[in-house]
Coordinates of C-alpha atoms in Angstrom, one line a residue:
M30 CA -8.0 3.8 -36.4
H31 CA -6.4 6.4 -37.7
P32 CA -3.0 6.9 -37.9
T33 CA -2.8 10.8 -36.5
T34 CA -5.5 9.5 -33.6
Q35 CA -3.4 6.9 -32.5
L36 CA -0.8 9.8 -32.0
L37 CA -3.0 11.4 -29.9
Q38 CA -4.1 8.5 -28.2
E39 CA -1.2 6.8 -26.9
A40 CA -0.1 10.3 -25.7
R41 CA -3.1 10.5 -23.7
D42 CA -1.7 6.9 -22.1
R43 CA 0.9 8.6 -20.9
V44 CA -0.5 10.9 -19.0
T45 CA 0.0 10.2 -15.4
F46 CA -2.5 12.7 -13.4
P47 CA -6.0 13.0 -12.9
I48 CA -6.9 15.8 -15.8
Q49 CA -10.0 16.2 -14.4
D50 CA -8.7 17.5 -10.7
L51 CA -6.4 20.3 -12.7
T52 CA -9.6 21.8 -15.1
K53 CA -11.5 22.2 -11.1
L54 CA -8.6 24.5 -10.3
I55 CA -8.2 26.1 -13.5
Y56 CA -12.0 27.5 -13.6
G57 CA -11.7 28.4 -10.2
N58 CA -15.4 27.4 -9.2
Q59 CA -18.4 25.2 -10.0
E60 CA -20.5 27.9 -11.7
I61 CA -17.4 29.1 -13.7
Y62 CA -16.7 25.9 -15.2
E63 CA -20.2 24.9 -15.7
T64 CA -21.1 28.0 -17.4
F65 CA -18.1 27.7 -19.7
M66 CA -19.2 24.3 -21.0
K67 CA -22.7 24.8 -21.3
A68 CA -21.7 28.0 -23.5
Q69 CA -19.5 25.7 -25.8
K70 CA -22.5 23.1 -25.9
I71 CA -24.8 25.8 -27.1
I72 CA -22.2 27.9 -29.6
A73 CA -21.4 24.4 -31.4
S74 CA -24.8 23.5 -31.7
E75 CA -26.4 26.7 -32.7
P76 CA -25.7 26.5 -36.8
S77 CA -27.1 30.8 -36.6
I78 CA -23.3 31.5 -34.2
R79 CA -21.4 28.1 -34.3
N80 CA -17.6 29.3 -35.2
H81 CA -17.7 29.1 -39.2
P82 CA -14.5 28.0 -41.8
D83 CA -15.0 30.8 -44.0
Y84 CA -15.2 33.5 -40.9
H85 CA -12.1 35.5 -41.9
N86 CA -12.9 35.5 -45.8
W87 CA -16.1 37.6 -44.2
G88 CA -16.4 41.7 -44.8
R89 CA -15.7 43.6 -41.3
K90 CA -19.6 44.5 -41.4
E91 CA -20.9 40.7 -42.1
Q92 CA -18.2 40.1 -39.4
I93 CA -20.1 42.4 -36.7
I94 CA -23.9 41.5 -37.8
K95 CA -23.1 37.8 -36.9
S96 CA -21.4 39.1 -33.3
Y97 CA -24.7 41.1 -32.7
E98 CA -26.6 37.7 -33.8
K99 CA -24.0 35.5 -31.3
L100 CA -25.0 38.6 -28.4
R101 CA -28.6 38.1 -28.7
I102 CA -28.6 34.1 -28.6
M103 CA -26.1 33.8 -25.8
H104 CA -28.4 37.1 -23.9
Q105 CA -31.3 34.2 -24.1
H106 CA -29.1 31.8 -22.1
F107 CA -27.1 33.6 -19.5
N108 CA -27.1 36.9 -17.5
L109 CA -24.8 38.7 -19.2
T110 CA -24.6 41.4 -16.0
N111 CA -23.2 38.7 -13.8
A112 CA -19.5 38.2 -14.9
A113 CA -19.1 34.4 -14.1
H114 CA -21.7 33.9 -16.6
W115 CA -19.9 35.9 -19.4
T116 CA -16.6 36.0 -18.6
P117 CA -16.0 32.7 -20.1
I118 CA -17.9 32.5 -23.1
L119 CA -15.7 36.0 -24.3
S120 CA -13.1 33.1 -25.6
L121 CA -15.3 30.7 -26.9
F122 CA -16.4 33.1 -30.1
Q123 CA -15.1 34.4 -33.3
G124 CA -14.2 37.8 -32.5
T125 CA -15.0 40.1 -29.9
T126 CA -18.2 39.8 -28.0
P127 CA -20.4 42.8 -28.2
S128 CA -21.5 44.0 -25.1
A129 CA -18.3 43.3 -23.1
V130 CA -17.4 46.8 -22.8
S131 CA -20.8 47.6 -21.2
F132 CA -21.1 44.6 -18.9
G133 CA -17.3 44.5 -17.8
M134 CA -16.3 48.4 -17.6
T135 CA -19.7 50.6 -17.1
V136 CA -21.7 48.4 -15.1
P137 CA -19.2 48.4 -12.7
A138 CA -18.1 52.2 -12.6
L139 CA -22.0 52.6 -12.4
R140 CA -21.9 50.7 -9.0
F141 CA -18.7 51.8 -7.4
L142 CA -19.3 56.1 -8.1
G143 CA -23.4 56.2 -8.9
T144 CA -25.1 57.2 -6.2
D145 CA -28.2 53.8 -5.0
E146 CA -30.8 56.1 -7.1
Q147 CA -28.7 56.2 -10.5
F148 CA -28.0 52.5 -10.2
N149 CA -31.7 51.6 -9.4
L150 CA -32.5 53.8 -12.7
W151 CA -29.9 52.6 -15.1
G152 CA -28.5 49.4 -13.6
P153 CA -31.9 46.9 -14.8
K154 CA -31.9 48.3 -18.4
F155 CA -28.6 47.3 -19.2
L156 CA -29.8 43.5 -18.0
T157 CA -32.4 43.9 -20.1
M158 CA -29.9 45.8 -22.8
E159 CA -32.3 48.7 -23.0
I160 CA -29.4 50.3 -22.5
V161 CA -25.6 49.5 -23.7
A162 CA -23.6 52.3 -23.1
A163 CA -20.0 52.7 -24.5
Y164 CA -17.0 54.3 -21.7
A165 CA -16.0 56.7 -23.1
Q166 CA -12.8 58.0 -21.9
T167 CA -9.8 58.0 -24.2
E168 CA -9.7 61.3 -26.4
I169 CA -8.1 61.7 -29.8
G170 CA -5.2 63.6 -28.2
H171 CA -5.3 61.9 -24.3
G172 CA -5.3 58.4 -23.5
S173 CA -3.7 57.5 -20.1
D174 CA -3.5 61.2 -19.5
V175 CA -7.1 60.9 -17.6
Q176 CA -6.3 64.6 -15.9
N177 CA -5.9 66.5 -18.9
L178 CA -8.8 65.8 -20.9
E179 CA -10.8 68.6 -23.0
T180 CA -14.3 67.3 -23.1
T181 CA -15.9 70.0 -21.0
A182 CA -19.3 69.5 -18.7
T183 CA -20.1 73.2 -17.5
Y184 CA -22.5 73.7 -15.5
D185 CA -25.4 75.9 -15.6
S186 CA -26.6 77.4 -12.6
Q187 CA -29.7 79.0 -14.3
S188 CA -31.2 75.4 -15.9
N189 CA -29.4 73.3 -13.5
D190 CA -28.0 70.8 -16.3
F191 CA -25.0 70.3 -17.7
I192 CA -23.3 71.4 -21.2
L193 CA -21.3 68.9 -22.9
H194 CA -19.1 69.5 -25.2
T195 CA -15.8 69.0 -27.5
P196 CA -13.7 72.4 -27.4
S197 CA -11.1 70.9 -30.3
V198 CA -10.5 67.9 -32.7
S199 CA -7.8 66.0 -29.7
A200 CA -10.7 66.2 -27.1
V201 CA -12.7 63.6 -29.6
K202 CA -13.4 60.8 -27.7
F203 CA -11.8 58.2 -29.7
W204 CA -11.3 54.4 -29.4
P205 CA -14.2 53.3 -27.2
G206 CA -15.5 50.3 -27.9
E207 CA -19.4 49.7 -28.6
L208 CA -19.3 53.6 -29.5
G209 CA -19.6 52.7 -33.4
F210 CA -23.0 51.3 -33.8
L211 CA -24.2 49.9 -30.8
S212 CA -24.0 52.0 -27.8
N213 CA -27.2 54.4 -27.2
Y214 CA -25.6 55.3 -23.8
A215 CA -22.1 56.6 -23.2
L216 CA -20.6 57.1 -19.4
V217 CA -18.5 60.5 -20.6
Y218 CA -15.4 61.2 -19.0
A219 CA -15.0 65.3 -19.4
K220 CA -14.1 68.4 -17.0
L221 CA -16.5 69.5 -15.0
I222 CA -16.7 73.2 -15.0
F223 CA -18.9 74.9 -12.0
N224 CA -18.4 78.6 -11.4
G225 CA -15.8 78.8 -13.8
K226 CA -13.7 76.5 -12.1
N227 CA -12.2 73.2 -13.1
K228 CA -13.4 70.7 -10.7
G229 CA -11.5 67.7 -12.2
V230 CA -12.4 64.9 -14.3
H231 CA -15.8 63.3 -13.3
P232 CA -17.6 60.4 -15.2
F233 CA -21.2 61.5 -17.2
M234 CA -24.5 59.1 -18.0
V235 CA -25.2 60.6 -21.7
Q236 CA -27.6 59.1 -24.0
I237 CA -26.5 59.6 -27.3
R238 CA -28.5 57.9 -29.4
D239 CA -32.6 57.7 -30.0
N240 CA -34.4 54.6 -28.6
S241 CA -36.5 54.3 -31.0
T242 CA -34.5 54.4 -34.2
H243 CA -30.6 54.4 -32.7
K244 CA -29.9 57.6 -34.7
P245 CA -27.5 60.0 -32.7
L246 CA -29.4 62.7 -30.9
K247 CA -29.0 66.4 -32.0
G248 CA -25.4 67.7 -30.7
V249 CA -24.3 64.0 -30.9
V250 CA -21.5 63.3 -33.7
V251 CA -20.6 59.7 -33.3
G252 CA -19.6 56.6 -35.5
D253 CA -16.6 53.8 -36.2
I254 CA -13.6 54.2 -36.6
G255 CA -12.5 51.9 -38.6
P256 CA -10.5 48.7 -39.2
K257 CA -7.5 48.5 -36.8
L258 CA -5.3 45.3 -35.9
G259 CA -7.3 43.0 -34.3
Y260 CA -10.8 44.0 -32.9
S261 CA -12.4 43.3 -36.3
T262 CA -15.7 43.2 -34.5
K263 CA -15.8 46.0 -31.9
D264 CA -16.8 48.6 -33.0
N265 CA -15.1 51.1 -31.6
G266 CA -16.0 54.9 -32.3
F267 CA -15.8 58.3 -32.2
L268 CA -17.8 60.6 -30.3
A269 CA -18.1 64.7 -30.0
F270 CA -20.5 66.6 -28.4
E271 CA -21.9 70.3 -29.9
N272 CA -22.9 72.0 -26.9
Y273 CA -25.2 69.2 -25.8
R274 CA -27.4 69.7 -22.6
I275 CA -27.5 66.8 -20.7
P276 CA -29.6 66.6 -17.0
L277 CA -28.6 67.2 -13.4
N278 CA -28.5 63.4 -12.6
S279 CA -26.4 62.6 -15.2
L280 CA -23.6 63.6 -12.9
L281 CA -22.4 60.4 -11.1
A282 CA -22.9 61.5 -7.9
R283 CA -21.5 58.9 -5.0
Y284 CA -18.2 60.5 -4.1
V285 CA -19.1 64.4 -6.0
R286 CA -22.7 66.0 -6.2
I287 CA -24.1 69.6 -7.2
E288 CA -26.8 70.4 -5.0
N289 CA -28.5 73.8 -4.1
G290 CA -26.3 75.5 -5.9
Q291 CA -23.2 74.3 -4.3
F292 CA -20.7 71.7 -5.3
S293 CA -18.9 69.1 -2.8
R294 CA -16.7 66.2 -2.9
H295 CA -17.7 63.0 -0.5
G296 CA -15.2 60.1 -0.1
N297 CA -12.0 59.1 -2.0
E298 CA -11.3 60.2 -5.0
K299 CA -8.8 57.9 -6.2
I300 CA -12.5 55.6 -6.6
S301 CA -12.7 56.2 -9.9
Y302 CA -9.5 53.5 -10.3
A303 CA -12.2 51.0 -8.9
S304 CA -14.3 50.9 -12.4
M305 CA -11.2 50.1 -13.9
M306 CA -9.7 47.6 -12.0
V307 CA -12.4 45.2 -13.1
S308 CA -11.9 45.9 -16.5
R309 CA -8.1 45.2 -16.1
Q310 CA -9.0 42.6 -13.8
L311 CA -11.1 40.7 -16.5
I312 CA -7.9 40.9 -18.9
I313 CA -5.6 39.1 -16.6
F314 CA -8.7 36.8 -16.2
I315 CA -9.9 35.9 -19.5
Y316 CA -6.6 36.2 -22.1
P317 CA -4.2 34.0 -20.8
R318 CA -7.2 31.3 -21.2
M319 CA -6.6 32.4 -24.9
A320 CA -3.4 31.6 -24.8
A321 CA -4.1 28.2 -23.4
Q322 CA -5.9 28.1 -26.5
S323 CA -3.3 28.6 -28.5
L324 CA -1.1 26.2 -26.6
T325 CA -3.8 23.3 -27.0
V326 CA -3.5 23.5 -30.8
A327 CA 0.3 24.1 -30.8
I328 CA 0.6 20.6 -29.0
R329 CA -1.7 18.6 -30.1
Y330 CA -0.5 19.5 -33.4
S331 CA 3.2 18.7 -32.3
I332 CA 1.9 15.4 -31.4
T333 CA 0.3 14.3 -34.8
R334 CA 3.0 16.5 -37.0
Q335 CA 5.8 13.5 -37.8
Q336 CA 8.8 14.9 -39.2
F337 CA 12.2 13.3 -40.3
T338 CA 13.3 9.4 -39.5
N339 CA 14.6 8.2 -36.1
D340 CA 17.2 5.8 -35.7
K341 CA 13.8 2.7 -36.4
G342 CA 13.3 4.4 -39.9
V343 CA 10.1 5.6 -38.1
E344 CA 9.1 9.8 -38.1
N345 CA 9.4 11.3 -35.0
S346 CA 6.3 13.6 -33.6
V347 CA 7.8 17.0 -33.4
L348 CA 7.3 17.2 -30.6
E349 CA 10.1 15.0 -29.4
Y350 CA 12.7 17.9 -30.1
Q351 CA 13.8 19.5 -27.9
T352 CA 13.8 22.9 -29.6
Q353 CA 9.9 22.2 -29.7
Q354 CA 9.7 21.5 -26.2
D355 CA 11.9 24.6 -25.3
K356 CA 9.4 27.0 -27.5
L357 CA 6.5 25.6 -26.0
L358 CA 6.4 23.6 -22.3
P359 CA 8.0 27.0 -20.8
R360 CA 4.6 29.1 -22.1
L361 CA 1.8 26.2 -20.8
A362 CA 3.7 25.9 -17.5
T363 CA 3.9 29.5 -17.3
C364 CA 0.0 29.6 -18.7
Y365 CA -1.0 27.7 -15.1
G366 CA 0.7 30.5 -13.5
M367 CA -1.0 33.6 -15.2
I368 CA -4.5 31.9 -15.2
F369 CA -3.9 31.1 -11.1
A370 CA -2.8 34.6 -10.8
G371 CA -5.9 35.9 -12.7
L372 CA -8.2 33.5 -10.0
R373 CA -6.7 35.4 -7.3
I374 CA -6.9 38.6 -8.7
A375 CA -10.4 37.8 -9.1
E376 CA -10.6 37.4 -5.2
L377 CA -8.6 40.5 -4.6
V378 CA -10.9 42.9 -6.7
D379 CA -13.9 41.2 -5.5
D380 CA -12.9 42.1 -1.6
N381 CA -11.8 45.4 -2.5
F382 CA -15.3 45.9 -4.2
H383 CA -16.9 45.3 -0.9
R384 CA -14.7 47.5 0.9
V385 CA -15.1 50.4 -1.3
Q386 CA -18.8 49.9 -1.1
K387 CA -18.5 51.0 2.4
K388 CA -16.3 53.4 2.3
D389 CA -12.7 51.3 3.1
F390 CA -10.4 51.9 0.8
S391 CA -7.1 50.6 2.6
T392 CA -6.7 47.8 -0.6
L393 CA -7.5 50.2 -2.6
Q394 CA -3.5 51.3 -3.4
Q395 CA -2.1 48.0 -3.4
S396 CA -4.8 46.6 -5.5
H397 CA -4.3 48.7 -8.1
A398 CA -0.6 48.0 -8.3
I399 CA -1.3 44.6 -8.2
L400 CA -3.4 44.6 -11.1
S401 CA -1.5 46.9 -12.9
A402 CA 1.7 44.9 -12.6
L403 CA -0.5 41.7 -14.3
K404 CA -2.4 43.6 -16.4
A405 CA 1.0 44.6 -17.9
W406 CA 2.8 41.8 -18.1
S407 CA 0.0 39.2 -18.9
S408 CA -1.1 41.0 -21.5
Q409 CA 2.0 41.3 -23.6
W410 CA 3.0 37.4 -22.7
V411 CA -0.1 36.2 -24.0
V412 CA 0.1 37.9 -27.4
D413 CA 3.7 36.2 -27.5
T414 CA 2.4 33.1 -26.5
A415 CA 0.0 33.2 -29.8
E416 CA 3.0 34.2 -31.8
W417 CA 5.2 31.1 -30.7
C418 CA 2.2 28.9 -31.1
R419 CA 2.0 29.8 -34.3
L420 CA 6.1 29.4 -35.4
S421 CA 6.0 26.2 -33.6
C422 CA 3.5 24.7 -36.0
G423 CA 5.5 25.7 -39.3
G424 CA 3.7 27.0 -42.5
H425 CA 0.2 25.5 -41.3
G426 CA 0.5 28.1 -38.3
F427 CA 0.5 30.9 -40.9
A428 CA -3.3 30.0 -42.1
H429 CA -6.5 31.5 -40.2
Y430 CA -7.9 27.6 -40.3
S431 CA -4.9 27.1 -37.6
G432 CA -7.1 29.2 -34.9
I433 CA -4.2 30.5 -34.3
P434 CA -3.5 34.1 -35.7
A435 CA -7.0 35.2 -34.7
I436 CA -5.8 34.5 -31.1
Y437 CA -2.8 37.2 -31.8
F438 CA -5.0 39.7 -33.4
D439 CA -7.8 39.2 -30.7
T440 CA -5.4 39.9 -27.8
A441 CA -2.6 42.3 -29.1
P442 CA -4.8 45.4 -28.5
N443 CA -4.9 44.2 -25.5
V444 CA -0.9 45.6 -24.7
T445 CA -2.5 48.9 -25.1
L446 CA -6.1 49.1 -23.8
E447 CA -7.1 49.9 -20.3
G448 CA -4.1 51.6 -19.6
E449 CA -0.5 51.6 -22.1
N450 CA 1.5 48.7 -20.1
Q451 CA 4.6 50.7 -19.9
V452 CA 2.5 53.7 -18.4
M453 CA 1.2 50.9 -15.9
Y454 CA 4.5 49.5 -14.8
L455 CA 5.1 52.8 -13.7
Q456 CA 2.7 52.8 -11.7
V457 CA 3.4 50.0 -10.7
A458 CA 7.4 51.0 -9.1
R459 CA 6.1 54.3 -7.7
Y460 CA 4.2 52.2 -5.3
L461 CA 6.7 49.6 -4.6
L462 CA 8.9 52.6 -3.6
K463 CA 6.0 53.7 -1.2
V464 CA 6.2 50.4 -0.1
L465 CA 10.2 50.3 0.7
Q466 CA 9.6 53.6 2.4
Y467 CA 7.1 52.1 4.8
V468 CA 9.6 49.8 6.3
E469 CA 11.5 52.0 8.8
K470 CA 8.5 54.3 9.9
N471 CA 5.4 52.4 8.8
P472 CA 5.9 48.7 8.6
E473 CA 2.0 47.4 9.9
K474 CA 1.3 49.5 6.3
V475 CA 2.7 47.0 4.0
P476 CA 0.3 44.2 1.9
F477 CA 0.8 40.8 2.4
Y478 CA 2.1 40.6 -1.3
F479 CA 4.7 43.2 -0.7
N480 CA 6.1 41.9 2.7
F481 CA 9.2 40.8 1.0
V482 CA 9.9 44.0 2.0
L483 CA 10.1 43.1 5.7
H484 CA 12.6 40.7 4.7
I485 CA 15.2 42.6 2.8
K486 CA 18.4 41.5 5.2
E487 CA 17.3 38.2 5.2
T488 CA 16.9 37.8 1.2
L489 CA 20.1 39.1 0.8
A490 CA 22.2 36.8 3.2
N491 CA 20.1 34.2 2.2
Q492 CA 22.8 32.4 -0.1
S493 CA 20.1 29.8 -1.7
T494 CA 19.4 29.0 -5.2
D495 CA 16.0 27.9 -4.4
F496 CA 13.9 29.1 -7.0
G497 CA 11.3 31.0 -5.0
Q498 CA 14.3 32.7 -3.6
L499 CA 16.1 33.9 -6.7
L500 CA 13.5 35.9 -7.7
K501 CA 12.7 37.4 -4.3
L502 CA 16.4 37.9 -4.3
T503 CA 16.4 39.5 -8.0
L504 CA 13.0 42.0 -7.4
T505 CA 14.8 43.0 -3.9
L506 CA 18.0 43.9 -5.8
Q507 CA 16.5 45.8 -8.4
L508 CA 14.4 47.8 -6.5
I509 CA 17.0 49.0 -4.0
S510 CA 19.1 49.4 -6.9
V511 CA 16.6 52.0 -8.4
A512 CA 16.0 54.0 -5.0
K513 CA 19.1 54.3 -4.3
K514 CA 19.9 56.0 -7.4
I515 CA 17.2 58.7 -7.3
K516 CA 17.9 59.3 -4.3
D517 CA 21.5 59.9 -5.6
S518 CA 20.4 61.6 -8.4
M519 CA 19.0 64.2 -6.1
G520 CA 22.2 66.3 -5.6
T521 CA 22.8 65.9 -9.4
G522 CA 20.5 69.6 -9.9
K523 CA 17.7 67.6 -11.1
N524 CA 13.9 67.8 -9.7
F525 CA 11.9 64.8 -8.9
Q526 CA 10.2 64.3 -11.8
Q527 CA 13.3 64.6 -14.6
I528 CA 14.9 61.9 -12.6
W529 CA 11.8 59.7 -12.8
N530 CA 12.2 59.9 -16.6
E531 CA 15.1 60.6 -17.7
V532 CA 17.3 58.7 -15.7
V533 CA 15.6 55.9 -13.9
G534 CA 12.6 54.8 -16.6
V535 CA 14.2 51.7 -17.8
Q536 CA 15.3 50.5 -14.5
L537 CA 11.6 51.5 -12.9
L538 CA 10.2 49.3 -16.0
S539 CA 12.2 46.2 -15.2
V540 CA 11.4 45.9 -11.2
A541 CA 7.8 46.2 -11.6
Q542 CA 8.3 43.2 -14.2
R543 CA 9.9 41.6 -11.6
Y544 CA 7.4 42.2 -9.0
A545 CA 4.3 41.1 -11.4
E546 CA 6.8 37.4 -12.3
Y547 CA 7.2 37.0 -7.8
F548 CA 3.9 37.9 -7.2
T549 CA 2.8 34.8 -10.2
Y550 CA 4.7 32.4 -8.0
L551 CA 3.5 33.5 -5.0
V552 CA 0.6 32.6 -5.9
F553 CA 1.4 29.5 -8.0
Q554 CA 2.8 27.8 -4.6
E555 CA -0.4 28.7 -3.4
Y556 CA -2.1 26.7 -5.7
I557 CA -0.1 23.7 -5.0
S558 CA -0.7 23.7 -1.6
N559 CA -4.2 23.9 -1.4
A560 CA -4.3 21.2 -4.9
N561 CA -4.9 17.6 -4.2
P562 CA -1.8 14.8 -3.6
Q563 CA -2.2 13.7 -7.0
V564 CA -1.3 17.1 -8.5
K565 CA 0.7 18.4 -6.6
E566 CA 3.9 16.9 -8.2
I567 CA 2.9 18.1 -11.8
L568 CA 2.0 21.4 -10.6
Q569 CA 5.3 21.9 -8.9
Q570 CA 7.1 20.5 -12.0
L571 CA 5.1 23.5 -13.6
C572 CA 5.9 26.0 -11.5
D573 CA 9.5 25.5 -11.4
L574 CA 9.5 25.1 -14.7
Y575 CA 8.3 29.3 -14.7
S576 CA 10.7 30.5 -12.1
L577 CA 13.3 28.9 -14.0
Q578 CA 12.3 30.2 -17.0
V579 CA 12.2 33.7 -15.6
I580 CA 15.2 33.4 -14.1
L581 CA 17.6 32.4 -17.4
D582 CA 15.4 35.2 -19.4
N583 CA 16.7 37.9 -16.7
P584 CA 20.2 36.9 -15.1
N585 CA 21.7 39.9 -15.3
T586 CA 20.6 41.4 -11.5
L587 CA 22.3 37.6 -10.4
I588 CA 25.4 37.7 -12.1
E589 CA 26.2 41.6 -11.3
S590 CA 25.5 41.0 -7.9
G591 CA 27.9 38.1 -8.0
R592 CA 24.7 35.6 -7.0
I593 CA 24.9 32.8 -9.0
N594 CA 28.5 32.2 -10.7
V595 CA 28.8 30.2 -14.4
E596 CA 29.1 26.6 -12.7
Q597 CA 25.0 27.5 -11.1
F598 CA 24.1 28.8 -14.3
K599 CA 25.0 25.5 -16.2
Q600 CA 22.9 23.8 -13.2
L601 CA 20.3 25.9 -14.2
N602 CA 20.0 25.2 -18.1
E603 CA 20.4 21.9 -17.1
T604 CA 17.6 21.7 -14.3
K605 CA 15.7 23.2 -17.6
I606 CA 16.2 20.0 -19.7
E607 CA 15.7 17.7 -17.1
L608 CA 12.4 19.4 -16.4
L609 CA 11.3 19.5 -19.8
N610 CA 11.8 15.5 -20.4
K611 CA 9.6 15.3 -17.0
L612 CA 6.7 17.7 -18.6
K613 CA 6.5 15.9 -22.0
P614 CA 4.8 12.8 -21.8
Q615 CA 2.4 14.6 -19.8
A616 CA 2.3 17.9 -22.2
L617 CA -1.4 17.2 -23.5
G618 CA -2.7 16.3 -20.3
L619 CA -1.5 19.6 -19.4
V620 CA -3.7 21.2 -22.4
E621 CA -6.4 19.3 -22.6
A622 CA -6.9 19.7 -18.8
F623 CA -8.6 23.3 -20.4
N624 CA -11.3 21.7 -21.9
F625 CA -11.5 23.1 -25.2
S626 CA -13.9 21.6 -28.4
D627 CA -12.9 21.6 -31.1
N628 CA -15.6 24.6 -32.4
A629 CA -13.9 26.8 -29.7
L630 CA -10.6 26.2 -30.6
R631 CA -11.8 27.0 -34.1
T632 CA -8.8 24.9 -35.7
C633 CA -8.5 22.0 -38.1
I634 CA -4.7 21.6 -36.9
G635 CA -5.2 21.0 -33.1
C636 CA -8.5 18.9 -33.3
H637 CA -9.2 15.7 -30.4
D638 CA -9.1 13.5 -32.8
G639 CA -6.4 15.0 -35.2
K640 CA -6.1 14.2 -38.9
P641 CA -4.7 17.9 -39.2
Y642 CA -3.9 17.5 -43.1
E643 CA -7.7 15.7 -43.5
Y644 CA -9.4 18.8 -42.1
I645 CA -7.0 21.0 -43.8
Y646 CA -8.0 19.8 -47.3
E647 CA -12.0 19.5 -46.4
W648 CA -11.8 23.1 -45.3
A649 CA -9.9 24.3 -48.1
T650 CA -11.6 22.7 -51.2
K651 CA -15.2 22.7 -49.2
E652 CA -15.6 25.3 -46.6
N653 CA -13.3 28.1 -48.4
S654 CA -15.6 31.1 -50.2
V655 CA -13.3 32.1 -52.3
N656 CA -13.4 28.5 -54.3
I657 CA -16.8 28.4 -54.3
K658 CA -17.7 31.4 -55.8
G659 CA -15.7 31.2 -59.1
V660 CA -13.3 32.4 -61.3
P661 CA -13.8 36.0 -60.9
Q662 CA -14.2 38.4 -63.9
A663 CA -10.8 40.4 -63.2
V664 CA -9.0 37.0 -63.7
N665 CA -10.7 36.4 -67.6
D666 CA -10.2 39.9 -68.6
L667 CA -5.9 39.3 -67.5
M668 CA -5.2 36.1 -69.6
G669 CA -4.9 36.0 -73.2
T670 CA -4.9 38.6 -75.5
K671 CA -6.9 40.8 -73.4
I672 CA -4.0 42.9 -72.8
K673 CA -0.6 43.6 -74.2
A674 CA 2.9 43.5 -72.7
R675 CA 6.1 45.1 -73.7
L676 CA 9.0 42.4 -73.7

């Protein structure tokens, strides 16, 4: 047996819990897991779409074309309108997956905001991919500020249709994914102008390319915006209209409509949140699993990579070093919490979806707040984790052949897209303050995952150093503090908006993140209580390490309030070291519970059988097209007497 294979096998032998039991928890249900495993096999066995060692030497156009080929083949095997089918696939490809925006954002928006007749008209065509539709909301000059979008859709009463127009450069739709090449339709958000009055921003289903030639229709200017940091295969695009006429039926009309020359509204105007919820839920569900990929690579490599001899004259695996454990194991613990939170949020969004379809908006605001908190926190955490995993792999972590840099690039955009993270946190903080106001007059309105506000006195009186109590106490103290500061500042001559923007902004961001951390803890505990007895102990150790790391990363509130002293803080650090020692022998089992194939990991340093150096050398010598193509003429032109230099 190869020495590094032996090292991994010895590590597997040290695992004391049933890995398959954790795998079942990670994937939530059998359909998602079976789809995930089937997709891995299909991608690995199809030569035209399997992940390729030379991928990052290809040009962007070649990568985009290959992504379309992947989509075509996967479409033959799966129902891509079913989220249970396509969401497990998104972490398995090199590059981003085409049509994710169309299926993950536009189709849900059509379900939420269109009438049954409109969904029956367009919906089936998404399934056959006769329609691929971008979600065209963001403009060059307006991102998260939806209400100030400039694109106009002016109702023409004479022809009973709309004139869609881009009045300025800042109004050009910019950044929507799949708009550059792929989409033949777009869900365009525009100000509806009716009888000269602005009726607010509404969505319009708009054909932008010819069904036969795929060329832009007259009055439409559309194309790709160019290369970006990450998302190289996603054809983010621009879109402008020149007095472009669209039929009356283009307006998604479940909640607003124009009939008999009259404009009317029906239902909750905040329903547009519902479609955005689906895309944010997908970010929370999918991308922590990409962090799991980077952790799998880093932990396997940390076992096979040996550095410096111990007292027996044998080189240590770098995972034996406490500093390496500190880089990776708290993040592994958090990854489990993130994945469980993603599963719970999927249930919350699904419940909210069914309620909204029945015009029950009772869970809309709390769902929006939870999604905003976890979208902001998880997206930044995933990027940071990819970076720490890269660093933990030393020099080889820099190379694309490690599989980790691509994870960083493909997850970094999520910090900004589908709601810039600071804006998301501010929306969470606003809801937390609103819930706090319910306590005295309407306690029955406080939702379950926010009911900590109903127990403020008990929380403040509780002297326990239980990790969950400390997380709840930190959140409670910060929320009380920012609420008091807002109230006190109202007497200084500043209005509420000035206080919000100029006085308490940093505190608002902090309390929102503390809520995301506390919510994850609550869900983690729910999953532990429902888990099989054989894995409860390992899950509790993971939850303890997660909670403890959160406390140690942000101890100021507890220290300033006098709730923990120096000795207690030292004890928390000692407890963390004890948990690292307990989890180290279980680390390989914990990442292999994710069940990624070598092809899905896109790595040569974190393979199931080890052999990192052999695979690195093989990929460099046999798969690197730069070497295969021979010496470029430019090198010959530079060498020898063909140039003159002045010494």
